[in-house]
Short mmCIF file of C-alpha atoms in Angstrom, two decimals:
data_model
loop_
_atom_site.label_atom_id
_atom_site.label_comp_id
_atom_site.label_asym_id
_atom_site.label_seq_id
_atom_site.Cartn_x
_atom_site.Cartn_y
_atom_site.Cartn_z
CA MET O 1348 0.00 0.00 0.00
CA GLU O 1349 1.39 3.37 -0.84
CA ASP O 1350 1.68 5.83 1.79
CA ARG O 1351 -1.94 6.36 2.15
CA THR O 1352 -1.38 2.95 2.41
CA CYS O 1353 -0.50 1.93 -1.05
CA SER O 1354 0.76 2.58 -4.49
CA SER O 1355 -0.63 1.90 -7.93
CA ASP O 1356 1.47 -0.64 -9.59
CA SER O 1357 -1.14 -2.74 -11.32
CA ALA O 1358 -3.43 -2.70 -14.25
CA SER O 1359 -6.65 -0.91 -13.74
CA PRO O 1360 -9.80 -1.48 -15.72
CA THR O 1361 -10.46 2.23 -15.42
CA SER O 1362 -8.37 5.31 -15.89
CA PHE O 1363 -9.51 8.69 -14.65
CA THR O 1364 -8.01 12.10 -15.18
CA VAL O 1365 -8.92 15.59 -14.08
CA THR O 1366 -9.18 17.78 -17.16
CA PRO O 1367 -9.86 21.50 -17.63
CA ASN O 1368 -13.32 22.57 -18.70
CA ASN O 1369 -12.02 23.66 -22.07
CA ASP O 1370 -10.36 20.31 -22.60
CA GLU O 1371 -12.53 17.43 -23.73
CA PRO O 1372 -11.64 14.42 -21.59
CA HIS O 1373 -10.96 11.24 -23.49
CA THR O 1374 -10.53 7.57 -22.76
CA SER O 1375 -8.13 5.04 -24.12
CA ASN O 1376 -10.81 3.58 -26.35
CA GLY O 1377 -11.92 6.96 -27.70
CA TYR O 1378 -15.28 7.05 -25.97
CA ARG O 1379 -16.60 10.56 -25.26
CA PRO O 1380 -19.38 11.03 -22.72
CA PRO O 1381 -22.46 12.97 -23.71
CA ASP O 1382 -22.31 15.49 -20.82
CA PRO O 1383 -19.56 18.08 -21.36
CA GLN O 1384 -19.15 18.78 -17.64
CA HIS O 1385 -18.61 16.65 -14.55
CA ARG O 1386 -18.51 13.33 -16.36
CA LEU O 1387 -17.35 9.97 -15.02
CA ARG O 1388 -16.45 7.49 -17.72
CA SER O 1389 -14.91 4.06 -17.95
CA SER O 1390 -12.03 3.28 -20.24
CA SER O 1391 -13.80 0.37 -21.85
CA GLU O 1392 -17.34 0.53 -23.20
CA GLU O 1393 -18.67 2.46 -20.19
CA THR O 1394 -18.03 -0.39 -17.76
CA LEU O 1395 -15.03 -1.47 -15.80
CA PRO O 1396 -13.71 -4.84 -14.82
CA ALA O 1397 -13.97 -5.57 -11.16
CA THR O 1398 -10.35 -5.29 -10.27
CA ARG O 1399 -9.02 -2.00 -11.25
CA GLY O 1400 -5.78 -3.39 -10.03
CA THR O 1401 -4.41 -0.10 -8.78
CA LYS O 1402 -2.73 -1.37 -5.69
CA ARG O 1403 -1.71 1.16 -3.08
CA LYS O 1404 0.36 -0.26 -0.29
CA ALA O 1405 0.78 1.83 2.77
CA GLU O 1406 4.19 3.08 1.89
CA ASP O 1407 6.77 5.17 3.56
CA PRO O 1408 6.16 8.89 3.00
CA ASP O 1409 9.42 9.05 1.14
CA ALA O 1410 8.40 6.40 -1.34
CA THR O 1411 5.55 7.95 -3.29
CA LEU O 1412 4.09 5.92 -6.11
CA LEU O 1413 2.05 7.85 -8.61
CA THR O 1414 -0.53 5.93 -10.58
CA PRO O 1415 -1.35 6.50 -14.24
CA ALA O 1416 -3.76 9.36 -14.77
CA LYS O 1417 -7.35 8.54 -13.99
CA LYS O 1418 -10.02 9.99 -16.21
CA LEU O 1419 -12.71 11.75 -14.28
CA ASP O 1420 -15.49 13.68 -15.80
CA ARG O 1421 -15.24 16.37 -13.14
CA GLY O 1422 -13.57 19.48 -14.52
CA SER O 1423 -10.44 20.99 -13.12
CA ASP O 1424 -12.56 23.81 -11.73
CA ARG O 1425 -13.44 21.43 -8.90
CA ALA O 1426 -9.88 20.31 -8.39
CA ASP O 1427 -8.62 23.89 -8.38
CA THR O 1428 -11.34 25.01 -5.99
CA LEU O 1429 -10.94 22.20 -3.51
CA LYS O 1430 -7.12 22.29 -3.34
CA PRO O 1431 -7.17 19.01 -1.44
CA GLN O 1432 -4.43 17.79 0.81
CA CYS O 1433 -2.25 15.18 -0.87
CA LYS O 1434 -1.29 12.03 0.88
CA GLU O 1435 2.22 12.34 -0.48
CA GLU O 1436 4.42 15.40 -0.45
CA GLN O 1437 7.32 14.22 -2.53
CA ASP O 1438 9.04 16.90 -4.56
CA HIS O 1439 11.73 15.06 -6.46
CA ILE O 1440 9.34 12.85 -8.46
CA PRO O 1441 7.55 14.86 -11.15
CA ILE O 1442 3.80 14.60 -11.55
CA ILE O 1443 3.14 13.18 -14.99
CA GLU O 1444 -0.30 13.26 -16.56
CA MET O 1445 -0.99 10.32 -18.83
CA ASN O 1446 -3.81 9.43 -21.13
CA SER O 1447 -4.37 5.91 -19.87
CA VAL O 1448 -3.11 3.36 -17.42
CA CYS O 1449 -1.41 1.64 -20.30
CA SER O 1450 1.07 4.46 -20.55
CA MET O 1451 3.18 2.98 -17.78
CA ALA O 1452 3.44 -0.34 -19.56
CA SER O 1453 3.95 -1.44 -23.09
CA PRO O 1454 0.72 -0.89 -25.03
CA ASP O 1455 1.67 -3.70 -27.34
CA PRO O 1456 2.79 -6.81 -25.51
CA SER O 1457 4.87 -8.00 -28.43
CA PRO O 1458 7.58 -10.65 -28.06
CA ASP O 1459 10.37 -8.11 -28.15
CA ARG O 1460 8.83 -6.17 -25.27
CA GLN O 1461 7.71 -8.88 -22.88
CA PRO O 1462 9.76 -11.44 -20.93
CA ARG O 1463 9.22 -15.09 -21.79
CA SER O 1464 7.72 -15.77 -18.37
CA TRP O 1465 4.89 -13.37 -19.25
CA PHE O 1466 3.92 -15.51 -22.25
CA ARG O 1467 4.01 -18.67 -20.16
CA ASN O 1468 1.72 -17.03 -17.61
CA ILE O 1469 -0.78 -15.75 -20.12
CA MET O 1470 -0.90 -19.02 -22.04
CA ALA O 1471 -1.47 -21.00 -18.86
CA SER O 1472 -4.20 -18.68 -17.60
CA THR O 1473 -6.20 -18.62 -20.82
CA GLN O 1474 -6.61 -22.37 -21.09
CA GLU O 1475 -10.26 -23.35 -21.47
CA LEU O 1476 -11.34 -19.70 -21.59
CA ASN O 1477 -12.57 -17.78 -24.59
CA ILE O 1478 -10.50 -14.65 -24.11
CA GLY O 1479 -11.79 -11.49 -25.74
CA LYS O 1480 -10.12 -8.14 -26.14
CA LYS O 1481 -7.71 -6.66 -23.66
CA LEU O 1482 -9.70 -4.11 -21.69
CA ASN O 1483 -6.78 -2.55 -19.91
CA GLU O 1484 -3.17 -2.95 -18.89
CA GLY O 1485 -1.02 -1.56 -16.13
CA LYS O 1486 2.44 -2.16 -14.78
CA THR O 1487 1.64 -5.41 -12.98
CA LYS O 1488 -1.49 -6.84 -14.58
CA GLN O 1489 -3.79 -6.98 -17.56
CA ILE O 1490 -7.58 -7.17 -17.75
CA PHE O 1491 -9.23 -9.31 -20.45
CA GLU O 1492 -12.81 -9.69 -21.55
CA LEU O 1493 -14.32 -13.18 -21.23
CA VAL O 1494 -16.45 -13.74 -24.29
CA ASP O 1495 -18.45 -16.72 -23.02
CA GLN O 1496 -18.87 -15.47 -19.46
CA SER O 1497 -20.99 -12.38 -19.52
CA GLY O 1498 -20.27 -9.90 -16.78
CA GLN O 1499 -16.87 -11.39 -15.93
CA VAL O 1500 -13.25 -10.56 -16.72
CA LEU O 1501 -9.86 -12.23 -16.40
CA VAL O 1502 -7.27 -10.49 -14.26
CA GLN O 1503 -3.80 -11.58 -15.38
CA SER O 1504 -0.78 -10.68 -13.23
CA LYS O 1505 2.72 -10.00 -14.57
CA ASP O 1506 6.22 -10.59 -13.17
CA GLN O 1507 6.94 -6.89 -12.83
CA ILE O 1508 7.53 -4.87 -9.68
CA THR O 1509 7.73 -1.08 -9.70
CA ALA O 1510 8.13 1.85 -7.34
CA GLY O 1511 8.22 5.63 -7.62
CA ASN O 1512 5.77 5.76 -10.52
CA ALA O 1513 7.88 3.21 -12.38
CA VAL O 1514 11.04 5.24 -11.88
CA ARG O 1515 12.21 2.00 -10.37
CA LYS O 1516 11.05 -1.01 -12.35
CA ASP O 1517 12.30 -4.57 -12.27
CA GLN O 1518 11.33 -8.03 -13.37
CA MET O 1519 10.85 -10.46 -10.51
CA GLU O 1520 10.34 -13.95 -11.81
CA GLY O 1521 7.42 -15.63 -10.10
CA LYS O 1522 5.86 -12.40 -8.83
CA ALA O 1523 2.70 -12.91 -10.90
CA ALA O 1524 2.03 -16.25 -9.24
CA ILE O 1525 2.89 -14.90 -5.78
CA ALA O 1526 0.59 -11.87 -6.12
CA ASN O 1527 -2.24 -13.92 -7.60
CA LYS O 1528 -1.98 -16.51 -4.85
CA THR O 1529 -2.06 -13.83 -2.15
CA THR O 1530 -5.03 -12.02 -3.67
CA SER O 1531 -7.00 -15.22 -4.22
CA CYS O 1532 -6.50 -16.42 -0.65
CA VAL O 1533 -7.45 -13.05 0.81
CA PHE O 1534 -10.62 -12.83 -1.25
CA LYS O 1535 -11.55 -16.43 -0.40
CA LEU O 1536 -11.23 -15.60 3.28
CA LEU O 1537 -13.42 -12.53 2.89
CA GLN O 1538 -16.02 -14.30 0.78
CA GLU O 1539 -16.24 -17.28 3.11
CA SER O 1540 -16.72 -14.81 5.94
CA GLY O 1541 -19.65 -13.24 4.09
CA ILE O 1542 -18.12 -10.10 2.55
CA LYS O 1543 -19.38 -9.27 -0.94
CA THR O 1544 -16.49 -9.06 -3.40
CA ALA O 1545 -15.97 -9.07 -7.16
CA PHE O 1546 -13.71 -12.13 -6.92
CA VAL O 1547 -15.18 -15.21 -8.61
CA LYS O 1548 -12.42 -17.81 -8.53
CA GLN O 1549 -8.73 -18.38 -9.11
CA HIS O 1550 -8.28 -19.56 -12.67
CA SER O 1551 -4.58 -20.34 -12.81
CA ASP O 1552 -1.34 -19.70 -10.96
CA THR O 1553 -1.21 -16.17 -12.34
CA ALA O 1554 -4.81 -15.14 -13.04
CA PHE O 1555 -8.25 -15.00 -11.45
CA ILE O 1556 -11.77 -14.37 -12.72
CA ALA O 1557 -13.71 -11.41 -11.35
CA ALA O 1558 -17.07 -9.75 -11.85
CA HIS O 1559 -17.15 -6.84 -14.26
CA CYS O 1560 -17.47 -3.62 -12.26
CA GLU O 1561 -17.30 0.09 -12.72
CA MET O 1562 -14.75 1.29 -10.19
CA ILE O 1563 -15.41 4.09 -7.73
CA PRO O 1564 -12.31 6.31 -7.99
CA ILE O 1565 -11.69 6.44 -4.25
CA GLU O 1566 -9.11 4.61 -2.19
CA TRP O 1567 -10.30 3.83 1.30
CA VAL O 1568 -7.44 3.72 3.77
CA CYS O 1569 -7.79 2.14 7.18
CA ARG O 1570 -5.06 2.55 9.81
CA ARG O 1571 -4.43 0.80 13.09
CA VAL O 1572 -0.93 2.22 13.69
CA ALA O 1573 0.31 5.69 12.78
CA THR O 1574 3.20 5.53 10.32
CA GLY O 1575 4.20 6.66 6.84
CA SER O 1576 2.65 9.79 5.33
CA PHE O 1577 0.11 10.07 8.13
CA LEU O 1578 2.94 11.30 10.33
CA LYS O 1579 3.95 13.81 7.68
CA ARG O 1580 0.43 15.14 7.34
CA ASN O 1581 -0.14 15.17 11.09
CA PRO O 1582 2.97 16.59 12.75
CA GLY O 1583 3.20 15.87 16.43
CA VAL O 1584 1.81 12.34 16.18
CA LYS O 1585 4.49 9.82 17.04
CA GLU O 1586 5.04 6.70 14.97
CA GLY O 1587 3.37 3.74 16.59
CA TYR O 1588 0.36 5.64 17.89
CA ARG O 1589 -2.49 3.13 17.96
CA PHE O 1590 -5.87 4.12 16.58
CA SER O 1591 -8.86 2.79 18.50
CA PRO O 1592 -11.26 3.04 16.78
CA LEU O 1593 -9.58 2.66 13.42
CA LYS O 1594 -8.53 5.79 11.54
CA MET O 1595 -10.34 6.14 8.22
CA GLU O 1596 -9.11 8.22 5.29
CA MET O 1597 -10.08 8.46 1.65
CA PHE O 1598 -8.08 9.57 -1.38
CA PHE O 1599 -9.37 10.57 -4.78
CA LYS O 1600 -7.65 8.63 -7.54
CA ASP O 1601 -6.20 11.53 -9.48
CA ASP O 1602 -2.56 10.85 -10.30
CA ALA O 1603 -2.00 14.21 -11.92
CA ASN O 1604 -2.62 15.77 -8.50
CA ASN O 1605 -0.92 12.98 -6.54
CA ASP O 1606 -4.14 11.33 -5.35
CA PRO O 1607 -5.33 14.07 -2.99
CA GLN O 1608 -7.01 13.32 0.29
CA TRP O 1609 -10.75 13.94 0.17
CA SER O 1610 -13.39 14.57 2.75
CA GLU O 1611 -16.76 12.85 2.80
CA GLU O 1612 -18.33 16.10 1.65
CA GLN O 1613 -16.11 16.21 -1.41
CA LEU O 1614 -17.06 12.66 -2.31
CA LEU O 1615 -20.76 13.45 -1.98
CA GLU O 1616 -20.44 16.61 -4.06
CA ALA O 1617 -18.68 14.65 -6.83
CA LYS O 1618 -21.99 12.89 -7.50
CA PHE O 1619 -20.34 9.92 -9.20
CA CYS O 1620 -22.67 7.68 -11.20
CA LEU O 1621 -21.40 4.21 -12.08
CA ALA O 1622 -23.31 1.34 -13.67
CA GLY O 1623 -26.48 3.32 -13.06
CA LEU O 1624 -25.85 3.79 -9.35
CA THR O 1625 -25.38 7.31 -8.00
CA ILE O 1626 -22.93 7.47 -5.11
CA GLY O 1627 -24.80 9.25 -2.34
CA GLN O 1628 -24.78 9.25 1.45
CA CYS O 1629 -26.06 5.69 1.72
CA GLU O 1630 -23.34 4.34 -0.57
CA VAL O 1631 -20.61 6.33 1.18
CA ASP O 1632 -21.74 5.01 4.56
CA ILE O 1633 -21.74 1.44 3.25
CA MET O 1634 -18.19 1.74 1.89
CA ASN O 1635 -16.99 3.36 5.10
CA ARG O 1636 -18.54 0.70 7.32
CA SER O 1637 -17.38 -2.10 4.99
CA THR O 1638 -13.79 -0.87 5.02
CA VAL O 1639 -13.67 -1.08 8.81
CA ALA O 1640 -15.16 -4.60 8.81
CA ILE O 1641 -12.77 -5.83 6.11
CA PHE O 1642 -9.77 -4.45 7.95
CA GLU O 1643 -10.87 -6.03 11.23
CA ILE O 1644 -11.38 -9.41 9.57
CA LEU O 1645 -7.92 -9.38 8.00
CA GLU O 1646 -6.39 -8.00 11.18
CA LYS O 1647 -7.93 -10.85 13.18
CA ALA O 1648 -6.71 -13.39 10.64
CA TRP O 1649 -3.14 -12.08 10.53
CA ALA O 1650 -3.00 -12.03 14.33
CA THR O 1651 -3.12 -15.84 14.21
CA GLN O 1652 0.27 -15.67 12.48
CA ASN O 1653 1.61 -13.17 15.03
CA CYS O 1654 1.56 -10.41 12.39
CA THR O 1655 0.30 -6.88 12.87
CA LEU O 1656 -1.79 -5.46 10.06
CA VAL O 1657 -0.64 -1.86 10.35
CA ASP O 1658 -2.78 -0.30 7.63
CA MET O 1659 -4.24 -1.12 4.26
CA LYS O 1660 -6.15 0.33 1.36
CA ILE O 1661 -9.09 -1.09 -0.55
CA GLU O 1662 -11.27 0.01 -3.44
CA PHE O 1663 -14.89 -0.62 -4.29
CA GLY O 1664 -16.71 -1.02 -7.56
CA VAL O 1665 -20.31 -1.24 -8.71
CA ASN O 1666 -21.14 -4.66 -10.09
CA VAL O 1667 -22.47 -4.00 -13.57
CA ALA O 1668 -24.90 -6.91 -13.41
CA THR O 1669 -26.35 -6.31 -9.93
CA GLN O 1670 -25.63 -2.61 -9.28
CA GLU O 1671 -24.27 -3.63 -5.89
CA ILE O 1672 -21.24 -2.04 -4.28
CA VAL O 1673 -18.61 -4.74 -3.82
CA LEU O 1674 -14.98 -4.95 -2.80
CA ALA O 1675 -13.33 -4.94 -6.20
CA ASP O 1676 -9.62 -4.28 -6.00
CA VAL O 1677 -6.83 -6.77 -5.62
CA ILE O 1678 -5.46 -7.23 -2.12
CA ASP O 1679 -1.92 -8.50 -2.16
CA ASN O 1680 1.44 -7.58 -0.68
CA ASP O 1681 1.22 -4.10 -2.22
CA SER O 1682 -2.03 -3.32 -0.41
CA TRP O 1683 -0.94 -3.22 3.21
CA ARG O 1684 1.79 -2.81 5.76
CA LEU O 1685 2.47 -6.07 7.55
CA TRP O 1686 4.83 -6.22 10.52
CA PRO O 1687 5.60 -9.65 12.06
CA ALA O 1688 5.40 -9.43 15.85
CA GLY O 1689 4.54 -5.74 15.42
CA ASP O 1690 8.18 -5.01 14.57
CA ARG O 1691 8.68 -2.58 11.70
CA SER O 1692 12.22 -3.80 11.13
CA GLN O 1693 10.75 -7.18 10.12
CA GLN O 1694 8.31 -5.73 7.58
CA LYS O 1695 7.41 -8.15 4.80
CA ASP O 1696 5.46 -5.95 2.41
CA LYS O 1697 6.50 -4.05 -0.70
CA GLN O 1698 8.03 -1.27 1.36
CA VAL O 1699 11.18 -3.40 1.48
CA TYR O 1700 11.56 -2.96 -2.29
CA ARG O 1701 10.92 0.78 -2.10
CA ASP O 1702 13.52 1.17 0.62
CA LEU O 1703 16.31 -0.45 -1.41
CA LYS O 1704 19.22 1.95 -1.89
CA GLU O 1705 20.46 -0.18 -4.77
CA VAL O 1706 18.68 -2.89 -6.72
CA THR O 1707 20.98 -5.89 -6.92
CA PRO O 1708 20.24 -9.55 -7.67
CA GLU O 1709 20.76 -10.32 -3.99
CA ALA O 1710 18.39 -7.54 -2.95
CA MET O 1711 15.72 -8.75 -5.38
CA GLN O 1712 16.02 -12.24 -3.97
CA MET O 1713 15.38 -10.81 -0.52
CA VAL O 1714 12.29 -8.97 -1.78
CA LYS O 1715 11.03 -12.13 -3.44
CA ARG O 1716 11.55 -14.15 -0.26
CA ASN O 1717 9.45 -11.61 1.63
CA PHE O 1718 6.66 -11.85 -0.93
CA GLU O 1719 6.83 -15.64 -0.79
CA TRP O 1720 6.74 -15.52 3.01
CA VAL O 1721 3.47 -13.58 2.86
CA SER O 1722 1.90 -15.78 0.18
CA ASP O 1723 2.79 -18.94 2.11
CA ARG O 1724 1.28 -17.64 5.34
CA VAL O 1725 -1.80 -16.14 3.76
CA LYS O 1726 -2.93 -19.72 3.03
CA LEU O 1727 -2.85 -20.40 6.76
CA LEU O 1728 -5.42 -17.66 7.29
CA LEU O 1729 -8.00 -20.02 5.79
CA GLU O 1730 -7.34 -22.69 8.40
CA PRO O 1731 -9.29 -22.75 11.70
CA GLN O 1732 -7.28 -22.33 14.87
CA ALA O 1733 -9.66 -24.45 16.93
CA SER O 1734 -12.50 -26.79 16.04
CA GLY O 1735 -15.48 -26.57 18.33
CA ARG O 1736 -18.95 -28.09 18.28
CA VAL O 1737 -22.44 -27.51 19.56
CA VAL O 1738 -24.29 -30.42 21.13
CA VAL O 1739 -28.04 -29.91 21.22
CA LEU O 1740 -29.87 -32.01 23.81
CA MET O 1741 -33.61 -32.26 23.20
CA GLY O 1742 -36.06 -33.71 25.68
CA SER O 1743 -38.19 -35.27 22.94
CA THR O 1744 -38.16 -35.75 19.18
CA SER O 1745 -41.20 -33.48 19.09
CA ASP O 1746 -38.65 -30.68 19.48
CA MET O 1747 -36.79 -31.74 16.32
CA ALA O 1748 -37.93 -28.81 14.15
CA HIS O 1749 -36.72 -26.35 16.80
CA CYS O 1750 -33.37 -28.12 17.01
CA GLU O 1751 -32.92 -28.24 13.25
CA LYS O 1752 -33.11 -24.45 13.21
CA ILE O 1753 -30.25 -24.35 15.70
CA ARG O 1754 -28.21 -26.77 13.61
CA LYS O 1755 -28.81 -24.81 10.42
CA ALA O 1756 -27.69 -21.58 12.08
CA CYS O 1757 -24.58 -23.24 13.53
CA THR O 1758 -23.66 -24.57 10.10
CA SER O 1759 -23.81 -21.03 8.68
CA PHE O 1760 -21.02 -20.10 11.11
CA GLY O 1761 -18.98 -23.17 10.18
CA ILE O 1762 -19.68 -24.90 13.49
CA ARG O 1763 -20.43 -28.62 13.69
CA CYS O 1764 -23.73 -29.32 15.43
CA ILE O 1765 -24.81 -32.67 16.91
CA LEU O 1766 -28.38 -33.51 17.95
CA ARG O 1767 -29.11 -35.90 20.84
CA VAL O 1768 -32.29 -36.99 22.63
CA THR O 1769 -32.29 -37.32 26.42
CA SER O 1770 -34.49 -36.37 29.36
CA ALA O 1771 -33.05 -35.09 32.61
CA HIS O 1772 -36.33 -35.93 34.34
CA LYS O 1773 -36.83 -39.46 33.01
CA GLY O 1774 -33.21 -40.53 32.56
CA PRO O 1775 -30.75 -38.31 34.43
CA ASP O 1776 -28.06 -41.01 34.41
CA GLU O 1777 -28.19 -41.18 30.59
CA THR O 1778 -28.09 -37.40 30.35
CA LEU O 1779 -24.92 -37.28 32.45
CA ARG O 1780 -23.41 -40.15 30.45
CA ILE O 1781 -23.94 -38.21 27.20
CA LYS O 1782 -22.42 -35.14 28.84
CA ALA O 1783 -19.33 -37.12 29.85
CA GLU O 1784 -19.01 -38.49 26.32
CA TYR O 1785 -18.44 -34.98 24.93
CA GLU O 1786 -16.33 -33.80 27.83
CA GLY O 1787 -13.86 -36.63 27.44
CA ASP O 1788 -12.44 -36.02 23.97
CA GLY O 1789 -11.07 -32.51 24.57
CA VAL O 1790 -13.07 -30.82 21.80
CA PRO O 1791 -14.42 -27.38 22.84
CA THR O 1792 -18.17 -27.84 23.27
CA VAL O 1793 -21.22 -25.71 23.93
CA PHE O 1794 -24.34 -27.53 25.12
CA VAL O 1795 -27.79 -26.29 24.13
CA ALA O 1796 -30.72 -27.60 26.13
CA VAL O 1797 -34.03 -27.77 24.29
CA ALA O 1798 -36.84 -28.84 26.62
CA GLY O 1799 -40.45 -27.70 26.72
CA ARG O 1800 -42.76 -27.49 29.71
CA SER O 1801 -40.52 -27.95 32.75
CA ASN O 1802 -36.92 -27.55 31.64
CA GLY O 1803 -34.73 -29.93 33.60
CA LEU O 1804 -32.04 -30.39 30.96
CA GLY O 1805 -30.46 -26.95 31.23
CA PRO O 1806 -30.13 -26.81 35.03
CA VAL O 1807 -28.91 -30.41 35.31
CA MET O 1808 -26.29 -29.89 32.60
CA SER O 1809 -25.17 -26.55 34.04
CA GLY O 1810 -24.78 -28.02 37.50
CA ASN O 1811 -22.59 -30.87 36.25
CA THR O 1812 -20.28 -29.39 33.61
CA ALA O 1813 -17.87 -26.51 33.32
CA TYR O 1814 -18.74 -26.15 29.64
CA PRO O 1815 -21.18 -23.39 28.56
CA VAL O 1816 -24.86 -24.33 28.61
CA ILE O 1817 -27.57 -22.43 26.76
CA ASN O 1818 -31.29 -22.92 27.39
CA CYS O 1819 -33.38 -22.61 24.22
CA PRO O 1820 -36.86 -23.81 25.17
CA PRO O 1821 -39.48 -24.33 22.43
CA LEU O 1822 -42.29 -22.26 23.90
CA THR O 1823 -45.91 -22.89 22.97
CA PRO O 1824 -48.73 -20.32 22.76
CA ASP O 1825 -50.78 -21.91 25.53
CA TRP O 1826 -48.33 -22.46 28.40
CA GLY O 1827 -45.20 -20.74 27.10
CA ALA O 1828 -45.45 -17.77 29.44
CA GLN O 1829 -45.44 -20.10 32.43
CA ASP O 1830 -42.98 -22.70 31.10
CA VAL O 1831 -40.25 -20.19 30.43
CA TRP O 1832 -39.70 -19.61 34.14
CA SER O 1833 -38.15 -23.07 34.48
CA SER O 1834 -35.38 -21.77 32.20
CA LEU O 1835 -35.10 -18.31 33.72
CA ARG O 1836 -35.11 -18.94 37.48
CA MET O 1837 -32.10 -21.09 38.30
CA PRO O 1838 -30.83 -22.32 41.67
CA SER O 1839 -27.73 -20.59 42.95
CA GLY O 1840 -24.46 -21.85 41.52
CA LEU O 1841 -25.85 -22.41 38.00
CA GLY O 1842 -24.74 -20.22 35.11
CA CYS O 1843 -26.73 -21.33 32.08
CA SER O 1844 -28.16 -18.59 29.91
CA THR O 1845 -31.57 -18.60 28.26
CA ILE O 1846 -32.14 -17.56 24.64
CA LEU O 1847 -35.53 -18.13 23.08
CA SER O 1848 -34.61 -17.79 19.40
CA PRO O 1849 -32.89 -20.83 17.81
CA ASP O 1850 -30.87 -18.54 15.52
CA ALA O 1851 -29.81 -16.35 18.43
CA ALA O 1852 -28.79 -19.38 20.49
CA ALA O 1853 -26.53 -20.53 17.66
CA GLN O 1854 -25.11 -17.02 17.30
CA PHE O 1855 -24.29 -16.89 21.00
CA ALA O 1856 -22.50 -20.22 20.73
CA ALA O 1857 -20.58 -18.84 17.73
CA GLN O 1858 -19.52 -15.81 19.78
CA ILE O 1859 -18.07 -18.17 22.37
CA PHE O 1860 -16.11 -20.09 19.74
CA GLY O 1861 -15.10 -16.86 18.02
CA LEU O 1862 -12.88 -16.03 20.97
CA THR O 1863 -10.45 -18.73 19.83
CA ASP O 1864 -11.43 -19.45 16.20
CA HIS O 1865 -10.81 -16.48 13.91
CA LEU O 1866 -12.85 -17.98 11.07
CA VAL O 1867 -15.98 -18.07 13.24
CA TRP O 1868 -15.26 -14.54 14.45
CA CYS O 1869 -14.86 -13.34 10.86
CA LYS O 1870 -18.28 -14.77 9.95
CA LEU O 1871 -19.81 -13.00 12.92
CA ARG O 1872 -18.17 -9.72 11.95
CA ALA O 1873 -19.35 -10.00 8.35
CA SER O 1874 -22.85 -10.91 9.54
CA MET O 1875 -22.94 -7.73 11.62
CA LEU O 1876 -21.92 -5.72 8.56
CA ASN O 1877 -24.47 -7.36 6.29
CA THR O 1878 -27.26 -6.78 8.79
CA TRP O 1879 -26.31 -3.11 9.00
CA VAL O 1880 -26.11 -2.77 5.21
CA SER O 1881 -29.50 -4.43 4.70
CA LEU O 1882 -31.09 -1.96 7.12
CA LYS O 1883 -29.36 0.95 5.39
CA LEU O 1884 -30.60 -0.15 1.97
CA ALA O 1885 -34.10 -0.80 3.30
CA ASP O 1886 -34.24 2.72 4.68
CA LYS O 1887 -33.00 4.15 1.38
CA LYS O 1888 -35.68 2.24 -0.50
CA LEU O 1889 -38.37 3.38 1.90
CA GLN O 1890 -37.30 7.00 1.60
CA ALA O 1891 -37.34 6.73 -2.19
CA CYS O 1892 -40.88 5.33 -2.08
CA SER O 1893 -41.99 8.09 0.27
CA LEU O 1894 -40.64 10.74 -2.07
#
């Protein structure tokens, strides 16, 4: 991630640029928008592939990476009026305005311009796919149309690493596979948690398939620890200052002006419209809240490897097919700062390459080893740290439907759920035998007692095990108001809780397991986000109907 937290080293399906009012903006494919002022256009047939690819790794303030010029339909009158604060203040690297993201890479990937490894990568990734035209190309990736898969694109990585707006540029054999592996694992983790992303699947060692999106030209930066350009823009703050809650920043993707920092008001006034969706307060709130959730999920995951996620940047796009806002950028070792054991001197991200005083074969091998270290460990983020289970004890098979709801909800959190039938009133010895069966194998267990009428299961279990016990009685309309007291009023010394909803009982069990299993915690965190987003969208729809 460049100093905001990242730099743009990769291909982007979209290129934006701020142009004067008397200058007709243009795209790489020659498309001209109908509105002469304040126009937002894509560089390929009015839509953008999901992964704009502009990776911005939270970089050191002295290692500014300027991305290719992004074409924005807002005139320079806005840019001149706003005079936004730039995330980078580097003077010795000139600001270069370019006509497309392809200007930083060869527009014609002919044999005399591309390394042989690039051809091996592209040939391997296009197997069994009907590849259409190249939609865009940047320094580290290319975006291709998929003819037979409407609404999807192929994102092909390259073995190139750059810094300082390609002032420093080197080939690093194997980088395409390393970056693609990292991105694919990160997006799998997020998707399995429940975060909506543009990622579809990994296609090959060096390419993945993504949904076709129009990219929102904003980089959302989330910081846990103060470092890099934040210190430069906020004198007096010491490096290492910990943000709780997380520090949020946004930067407008305008390379000609060094990606200036924007306020929420500036974003709202831009009135971007992508894939038919106007970016208003609701959409801004969703992206803001989603950025925090995504950071916290990845932070929790990296903590299992004793690594501190210092900061990171992400980008969102509007899915052309669904008009939904989704996470749509790549997230690889250019997108964050990652410090093992919280020690900056052990940093493993792209900052190591930027900090090189001299690029030598030995130095490049060190950079590659760092990238490989990250890609190897990112796979471990998909593995659970502990495997727990929920054991549901029902007093009768007449409670089966109630218990199945609990099992279904547990499964959604990735928790194994076992159903048993036993009665603490009619067979207390068997109840205690079943309890001992699950206590004896060392697997973390939460017991859920489902008993109607007089609940004996919960109190008996709670009085005889140190494991958590949850009462979830199936109340009936006739005697439910009276029956529930057998679950609420417990003798002293018993600590079982009572939750009436089967879904809520499973969620509470998941919260217990989430203390030690990051994958369960990530699902809970994503569920919280999705609930909030659904309410936000419902309110927006209601307000639209009222108007």
